[in-house]
Short mmCIF file of C-alpha atoms in Angstrom, two decimals:
data_model
loop_
_atom_site.label_atom_id
_atom_site.label_comp_id
_atom_site.label_asym_id
_atom_site.label_seq_id
_atom_site.Cartn_x
_atom_site.Cartn_y
_atom_site.Cartn_z
CA MET A 25 118.74 71.76 124.20
CA LEU A 26 115.44 72.14 122.46
CA ARG A 27 114.81 75.74 121.60
CA ILE A 28 111.58 76.64 119.88
CA ASN A 29 111.58 79.93 118.06
CA ARG A 30 108.22 80.62 116.48
CA TYR A 31 109.99 81.91 113.49
CA LYS A 32 107.95 84.56 111.79
CA SER A 33 109.52 85.32 108.53
CA THR A 34 111.52 88.49 108.47
CA LEU A 35 110.94 88.37 104.80
CA THR A 36 108.87 91.54 104.74
CA VAL A 37 106.69 92.99 102.07
CA SER A 38 106.42 96.75 102.15
CA LEU A 39 103.38 97.49 100.05
CA LEU A 40 103.44 100.86 98.35
CA PHE A 41 100.36 101.22 96.19
CA CYS A 42 100.90 103.80 93.46
CA LEU A 43 100.19 104.52 89.80
CA LEU A 44 103.11 103.51 87.60
CA SER A 45 104.08 105.67 84.65
CA THR A 46 105.27 102.69 82.60
CA MET A 47 101.69 101.56 81.91
CA SER A 48 98.58 103.19 80.47
CA CYS A 49 96.64 105.71 82.56
CA GLY A 50 99.81 107.02 84.24
CA PHE A 51 100.23 110.57 85.41
CA ASP A 52 103.04 111.37 83.02
CA ASP A 53 102.52 109.15 79.99
CA GLY A 54 99.67 111.09 78.46
CA TYR A 55 97.14 108.24 78.64
CA GLU A 56 93.73 108.95 80.06
CA ASP A 57 91.71 105.93 78.90
CA ASN A 58 90.18 103.83 81.67
CA CYS A 59 91.77 105.97 84.39
CA ASP A 60 88.77 105.57 86.65
CA GLU A 61 89.11 101.78 86.59
CA VAL A 62 92.80 101.03 87.22
CA VAL A 63 94.88 101.10 90.39
CA ARG A 64 98.58 100.60 89.84
CA VAL A 65 100.42 98.86 92.63
CA ALA A 66 104.04 98.56 93.72
CA PHE A 67 105.72 97.12 96.77
CA LYS A 68 109.15 96.25 97.99
CA MET A 69 109.93 92.74 99.16
CA SER A 70 112.91 92.81 101.48
CA PHE A 71 114.96 90.22 103.33
CA ALA A 72 116.35 90.91 106.80
CA ASP A 73 119.66 89.52 108.04
CA SER A 74 117.95 87.18 110.53
CA ASN A 75 114.96 85.03 109.74
CA THR A 76 113.72 83.79 113.07
CA ARG A 77 111.67 85.53 115.67
CA ALA A 78 110.30 84.25 118.91
CA VAL A 79 106.57 84.67 119.33
CA ASN A 80 103.81 83.28 121.50
CA GLU A 81 100.46 84.92 120.84
CA GLY A 82 101.67 88.13 119.29
CA TRP A 83 104.67 89.99 117.90
CA SER A 84 104.97 92.76 120.47
CA ASP A 85 108.44 91.64 121.56
CA TYR A 86 110.22 90.79 118.31
CA ASP A 87 113.68 89.44 119.02
CA PRO A 88 115.55 87.72 116.13
CA THR A 89 117.87 85.05 117.47
CA ASP A 90 118.94 82.71 114.70
CA PRO A 91 120.43 83.60 111.31
CA GLY A 92 118.56 82.22 108.34
CA VAL A 93 119.71 80.26 105.35
CA ALA A 94 119.07 81.16 101.73
CA TYR A 95 116.43 78.44 101.33
CA GLU A 96 114.26 79.92 104.06
CA ASN A 97 114.11 83.31 102.33
CA ALA A 98 113.98 82.16 98.70
CA ILE A 99 111.16 83.53 96.54
CA ASN A 100 110.15 82.33 93.07
CA PRO A 101 108.97 85.49 91.24
CA ASP A 102 106.91 83.33 88.86
CA GLN A 103 104.86 82.08 91.81
CA LEU A 104 103.99 85.40 93.42
CA GLN A 105 100.28 86.26 93.61
CA ILE A 106 98.63 89.29 95.18
CA LYS A 107 94.91 89.32 96.00
CA ILE A 108 92.47 92.07 96.95
CA CYS A 109 90.03 90.75 99.59
CA ASN A 110 86.99 91.97 101.51
CA ALA A 111 86.72 92.12 105.30
CA ASN A 112 85.83 88.40 105.46
CA GLY A 113 88.93 87.36 103.56
CA LYS A 114 87.02 86.68 100.34
CA ILE A 115 89.00 87.32 97.16
CA ILE A 116 87.36 90.08 95.11
CA ALA A 117 90.13 90.93 92.64
CA ASP A 118 93.62 90.06 91.45
CA VAL A 119 96.65 92.26 91.03
CA ASP A 120 97.69 91.55 87.45
CA ASN A 121 100.74 92.32 85.32
CA VAL A 122 102.99 91.50 88.27
CA ILE A 123 106.66 92.18 87.59
CA ALA A 124 109.41 91.26 90.07
CA ILE A 125 112.81 92.93 89.77
CA LYS A 126 115.57 91.67 92.02
CA SER A 127 118.16 94.12 93.31
CA GLU A 128 121.73 93.17 92.45
CA THR A 129 123.00 94.90 95.60
CA ASP A 130 120.82 93.60 98.42
CA GLY A 131 118.83 90.74 96.85
CA ASN A 132 115.49 92.38 97.56
CA TYR A 133 112.62 92.60 95.08
CA THR A 134 110.61 95.49 93.73
CA ILE A 135 107.15 94.30 92.67
CA THR A 136 104.80 96.18 90.38
CA GLY A 137 101.33 95.36 89.06
CA THR A 138 97.85 96.66 88.32
CA TRP A 139 94.35 96.19 89.70
CA GLU A 140 92.11 96.45 86.70
CA ASP A 141 88.46 97.62 86.82
CA ALA A 142 88.89 98.72 90.39
CA ALA A 143 86.39 101.57 90.67
CA ASP A 144 83.29 99.51 91.46
CA LYS A 145 85.04 97.50 94.18
CA LEU A 146 87.18 100.09 95.92
CA THR A 147 84.88 100.46 98.91
CA GLU A 148 84.68 96.67 99.31
CA ALA A 149 88.46 96.23 99.36
CA ASN A 150 89.60 95.66 102.94
CA LYS A 151 92.58 93.28 102.96
CA ILE A 152 95.59 92.44 100.81
CA MET A 153 96.84 88.84 100.73
CA VAL A 154 100.22 87.82 99.34
CA PHE A 155 100.95 84.25 98.22
CA ALA A 156 104.54 83.23 97.50
CA ASN A 157 105.95 79.90 96.25
CA CYS A 158 102.45 78.41 96.07
CA GLY A 159 102.75 76.76 92.67
CA THR A 160 101.67 77.89 89.22
CA SER A 161 97.91 77.42 89.68
CA THR A 162 95.94 80.61 90.21
CA VAL A 163 94.67 81.10 93.76
CA THR A 164 90.90 81.70 93.64
CA GLN A 165 88.06 81.94 96.12
CA GLY A 166 87.14 78.41 95.10
CA ASN A 167 90.50 76.86 96.05
CA ILE A 168 91.96 79.17 98.69
CA ALA A 169 90.69 77.10 101.63
CA SER A 170 92.10 73.85 100.21
CA LEU A 171 95.41 75.29 98.99
CA ALA A 172 98.00 72.68 99.97
CA PHE A 173 101.42 71.31 99.07
CA ASN A 174 103.47 68.12 99.17
CA ARG A 175 106.55 68.24 101.35
CA ASP A 176 108.60 66.67 98.55
CA ASP A 177 107.79 69.69 96.39
CA THR A 178 109.24 72.21 98.85
CA LYS A 179 112.90 71.36 98.45
CA GLN A 180 113.64 74.59 96.59
CA TYR A 181 110.98 76.99 97.87
CA ILE A 182 108.84 77.14 101.02
CA PRO A 183 105.20 78.16 100.43
CA MET A 184 104.46 81.44 102.23
CA TRP A 185 101.45 83.64 102.89
CA GLY A 186 100.72 86.99 104.50
CA VAL A 187 97.87 89.46 105.00
CA THR A 188 97.37 93.09 105.92
CA THR A 189 94.29 95.27 106.39
CA LEU A 190 93.83 98.59 104.65
CA THR A 191 93.72 101.56 106.99
CA LYS A 192 91.73 103.60 104.49
CA THR A 193 89.95 103.14 101.17
CA LEU A 194 92.31 102.86 98.22
CA GLU A 195 92.28 105.91 96.02
CA ILE A 196 92.62 105.78 92.25
CA GLY A 197 95.11 108.30 91.00
CA LYS A 198 97.10 108.50 94.23
CA SER A 199 99.85 106.49 95.87
CA ASN A 200 98.42 104.24 98.58
CA ASP A 201 101.06 103.18 101.11
CA LEU A 202 100.10 100.09 103.12
CA GLY A 203 103.28 99.83 105.17
CA THR A 204 104.63 96.32 105.79
CA ILE A 205 103.23 92.83 105.52
CA TYR A 206 104.98 89.79 107.02
CA LEU A 207 104.94 86.37 105.40
CA LEU A 208 104.48 83.12 107.33
CA ARG A 209 106.31 80.02 106.17
CA SER A 210 104.07 76.97 105.97
CA LEU A 211 106.79 74.61 107.23
CA ALA A 212 108.37 74.06 110.63
CA LYS A 213 112.14 73.87 111.05
CA VAL A 214 113.74 71.16 113.22
CA LYS A 215 117.43 71.05 114.04
CA VAL A 216 119.59 68.67 116.07
CA LYS A 217 123.12 69.76 116.88
CA MET A 218 125.99 68.87 119.17
CA LYS A 219 127.18 71.27 121.81
CA GLU A 220 130.43 73.06 121.08
CA GLY A 221 133.37 70.89 122.06
CA MET A 222 131.65 67.56 121.47
CA LYS A 223 133.35 67.07 118.12
CA ALA A 224 136.75 67.78 119.64
CA SER A 225 136.03 65.02 122.16
CA GLY A 226 135.50 62.53 119.36
CA TYR A 227 131.71 62.59 119.19
CA SER A 228 129.65 62.75 116.03
CA LEU A 229 126.02 62.46 115.01
CA GLY A 230 125.11 59.12 113.53
CA GLU A 231 121.83 58.22 111.90
CA ILE A 232 118.97 60.53 112.90
CA THR A 233 115.37 59.86 111.88
CA PHE A 234 112.15 61.78 112.38
CA ASN A 235 109.21 59.58 113.33
CA ASN A 236 105.56 60.40 112.61
CA TYR A 237 105.03 63.49 110.48
CA ASN A 238 102.67 64.71 107.79
CA THR A 239 103.79 64.52 104.19
CA ARG A 240 101.44 67.34 103.12
CA GLY A 241 100.41 70.68 104.55
CA TYR A 242 97.98 73.54 104.09
CA THR A 243 99.51 76.74 102.76
CA LEU A 244 97.34 78.99 104.95
CA PRO A 245 96.90 78.89 108.75
CA ASP A 246 93.53 78.18 110.33
CA THR A 247 92.67 81.86 110.88
CA TYR A 248 93.63 83.10 107.43
CA ASN A 249 90.19 84.51 106.61
CA THR A 250 89.63 86.27 109.95
CA ALA A 251 93.13 87.62 110.64
CA SER A 252 93.51 91.33 110.01
CA ASP A 253 97.29 91.17 109.91
CA THR A 254 99.92 88.43 109.82
CA LYS A 255 101.31 89.78 113.07
CA GLN A 256 97.99 89.08 114.77
CA ILE A 257 97.94 85.37 113.96
CA PHE A 258 97.55 83.69 117.34
CA PHE A 259 99.42 80.41 117.42
CA ASN A 260 97.17 78.81 120.01
CA ASN A 261 94.33 78.71 117.50
CA SER A 262 96.03 78.75 114.10
CA LEU A 263 97.23 75.13 113.83
CA ARG A 264 95.92 73.66 110.59
CA PRO A 265 97.56 70.29 109.88
CA LEU A 266 96.66 68.27 106.81
CA ALA A 267 96.28 64.63 107.89
CA SER A 268 98.79 62.73 105.75
CA LEU A 269 100.80 60.55 108.13
CA ALA A 270 104.00 59.26 106.60
CA ALA A 271 104.27 55.50 106.20
CA ALA A 272 107.84 55.41 107.49
CA PRO A 273 110.36 57.59 109.35
CA ILE A 274 112.42 60.08 107.38
CA ALA A 275 116.16 60.56 107.67
CA MET A 276 117.29 63.98 108.83
CA THR A 277 120.12 65.18 106.62
CA ASN A 278 122.86 67.73 106.85
CA SER A 279 121.60 70.78 104.98
CA GLU A 280 124.18 73.26 106.27
CA ASN A 281 127.41 71.44 105.42
CA ASP A 282 127.98 71.25 109.15
CA GLU A 283 129.04 67.91 110.61
CA GLU A 284 127.73 68.94 114.02
CA SER A 285 124.12 69.67 113.05
CA ILE A 286 121.24 68.08 111.18
CA MET A 287 118.09 69.84 109.93
CA LEU A 288 114.66 69.03 108.57
CA TYR A 289 111.68 71.07 107.33
CA ILE A 290 108.24 69.52 107.79
CA PRO A 291 104.54 70.44 107.55
CA GLU A 292 102.35 70.99 110.60
CA TYR A 293 101.42 68.02 112.76
CA ASN A 294 98.84 67.64 115.54
CA ASN A 295 101.17 65.95 117.99
CA ILE A 296 99.11 66.64 121.10
CA ASN A 297 96.09 64.69 119.88
CA ALA A 298 98.02 61.96 118.08
CA ALA A 299 97.74 58.36 119.31
CA THR A 300 100.48 57.21 121.67
CA ASP A 301 102.29 55.26 118.96
CA LYS A 302 101.95 58.19 116.53
CA LYS A 303 103.60 60.90 118.60
CA ALA A 304 106.32 62.84 116.79
CA THR A 305 109.80 61.86 118.00
CA ILE A 306 113.39 61.94 116.83
CA THR A 307 115.60 58.85 117.04
CA LEU A 308 119.22 59.88 117.54
CA ASN A 309 122.28 57.65 117.22
CA LEU A 310 125.38 59.12 118.84
CA LYS A 311 128.88 57.97 117.98
CA CYS A 312 132.24 58.34 119.71
CA GLU A 313 135.45 57.78 117.79
CA GLY A 314 133.32 56.23 115.07
CA LYS A 315 131.76 53.65 117.37
CA ASP A 316 128.15 53.43 118.51
CA ASP A 317 127.60 55.37 121.73
CA GLY A 318 123.89 54.77 122.18
CA THR A 319 120.52 55.50 120.60
CA TYR A 320 118.21 58.07 122.15
CA THR A 321 114.66 59.35 121.64
CA LEU A 322 113.91 63.07 121.60
CA GLN A 323 110.33 64.08 122.28
CA PHE A 324 108.39 67.23 121.48
CA CYS A 325 107.43 68.12 125.03
CA ASN A 326 108.57 69.90 128.13
CA TYR A 327 110.79 68.17 130.67
CA THR A 328 110.53 68.39 134.43
CA ASP A 329 113.23 67.15 136.78
CA GLY A 330 114.94 65.24 134.00
CA ALA A 331 111.85 63.40 132.78
CA PRO A 332 109.44 64.12 129.92
CA ASP A 333 106.12 65.62 130.93
CA PRO A 334 103.36 64.12 128.72
CA ALA A 335 101.02 66.94 129.73
CA THR A 336 103.19 69.49 127.94
CA LEU A 337 103.43 68.07 124.44
CA TYR A 338 104.11 70.49 121.61
CA ASN A 339 102.44 70.46 118.23
CA ILE A 340 104.59 70.84 115.13
CA GLN A 341 103.51 74.27 113.90
CA ARG A 342 104.30 76.34 110.84
CA ASN A 343 106.95 79.01 111.17
CA HIS A 344 108.25 77.46 114.42
CA TYR A 345 111.87 76.53 114.98
CA TYR A 346 112.64 73.49 117.14
CA GLU A 347 116.29 73.13 118.13
CA TYR A 348 117.90 70.33 120.14
CA THR A 349 121.46 70.51 121.47
CA VAL A 350 123.14 67.24 122.49
CA TYR A 351 126.04 67.09 124.90
CA LYS A 352 127.71 64.52 127.13
CA ASP A 353 128.73 64.91 130.73
CA ASP A 354 128.42 61.88 133.00
CA GLY A 355 125.81 60.68 130.52
CA VAL A 356 124.18 61.92 127.35
CA LYS A 357 122.07 64.96 128.12
CA ILE A 358 119.64 67.04 126.19
CA SER A 359 119.41 70.51 127.67
CA LEU A 360 115.92 71.79 126.96
CA THR A 361 115.24 75.46 126.40
CA VAL A 362 111.83 76.40 125.06
CA LYS A 363 111.71 79.88 123.63
CA GLU A 364 108.21 80.92 122.75
CA TRP A 365 108.10 84.64 123.33
CA ASN A 366 109.74 85.06 126.68
CA LYS A 367 112.60 82.67 127.33
CA ARG A 368 111.97 79.87 129.82
CA THR A 369 114.86 77.62 130.88
CA HIS A 370 114.23 74.16 132.27
CA SER A 371 116.33 71.50 133.93
CA ASP A 372 118.57 69.17 131.96
CA ILE A 373 117.25 65.95 130.50
CA ILE A 374 119.42 62.99 131.40
CA MET A 375 119.00 60.19 128.89
#
């Protein structure tokens, strides 16, 4: 069964802009110097119990379906950057002095920082962008469009990004609450698993390889500079793959200590427009009682009446979750369920 959950991160950032008394120009610390120039900021970064959400073109029907793993929600506090942007997504200022404090009880973070020399740019400020796990280099207007990563460098942290639009002009000297911002992961998640009961019948997953994928990816989606909110990112026009075709297939490994499932995280890939011999596929070797039970090819497309439909190819997109379930009846079958926003169930695929 292939289930695609367009998995918006439930890692949420509740941005609460306020003046902090631990720094100069606070309300209670007695400092008055430069008060007309500094906005102090604070926000809470929280992690929900589930990390996947189905989505097609919007988030109006949020329905978490798959529990996350620690890797998918991990944040490196040393690689957290917050940017003040204008209506066109242009960076106009940084939030400096960022401090991240992790809660010992729930694992969430409280983030504090300051926007220095803010007075002259307050009316221009329109959006807030958050960059997480994007490396140690400073994100600037000069490099934001080309911000990218190597897949090999994402083994500990997944690069993430999010945006929100201010509902009113920020006010110096007052707490400015921006509500919640959602972060998009820049990788896609692919999982192959056996149906419950297969292991008890002597079956196991042998070698599984992923064919044709990009080794690099852009951190931001295609509509990063025009989106007013992460929740309004439309997936039918946000694909932004970085052409970097791998020279050879990659082995899918067991990342959950589960003998019945295999996972892989990969950058975006334009599978629809790829040449015939460059389409993304998964080669699956199935075993029974330790012996070879056949090799099968899983495709990223819809299936009709048991056969792949080339007209319904899927791209490999960021923050999507592709799940295959393998089971054996009178032959090896892959039951295909594609969950975009509203669940659609299709006929079995007989291999």
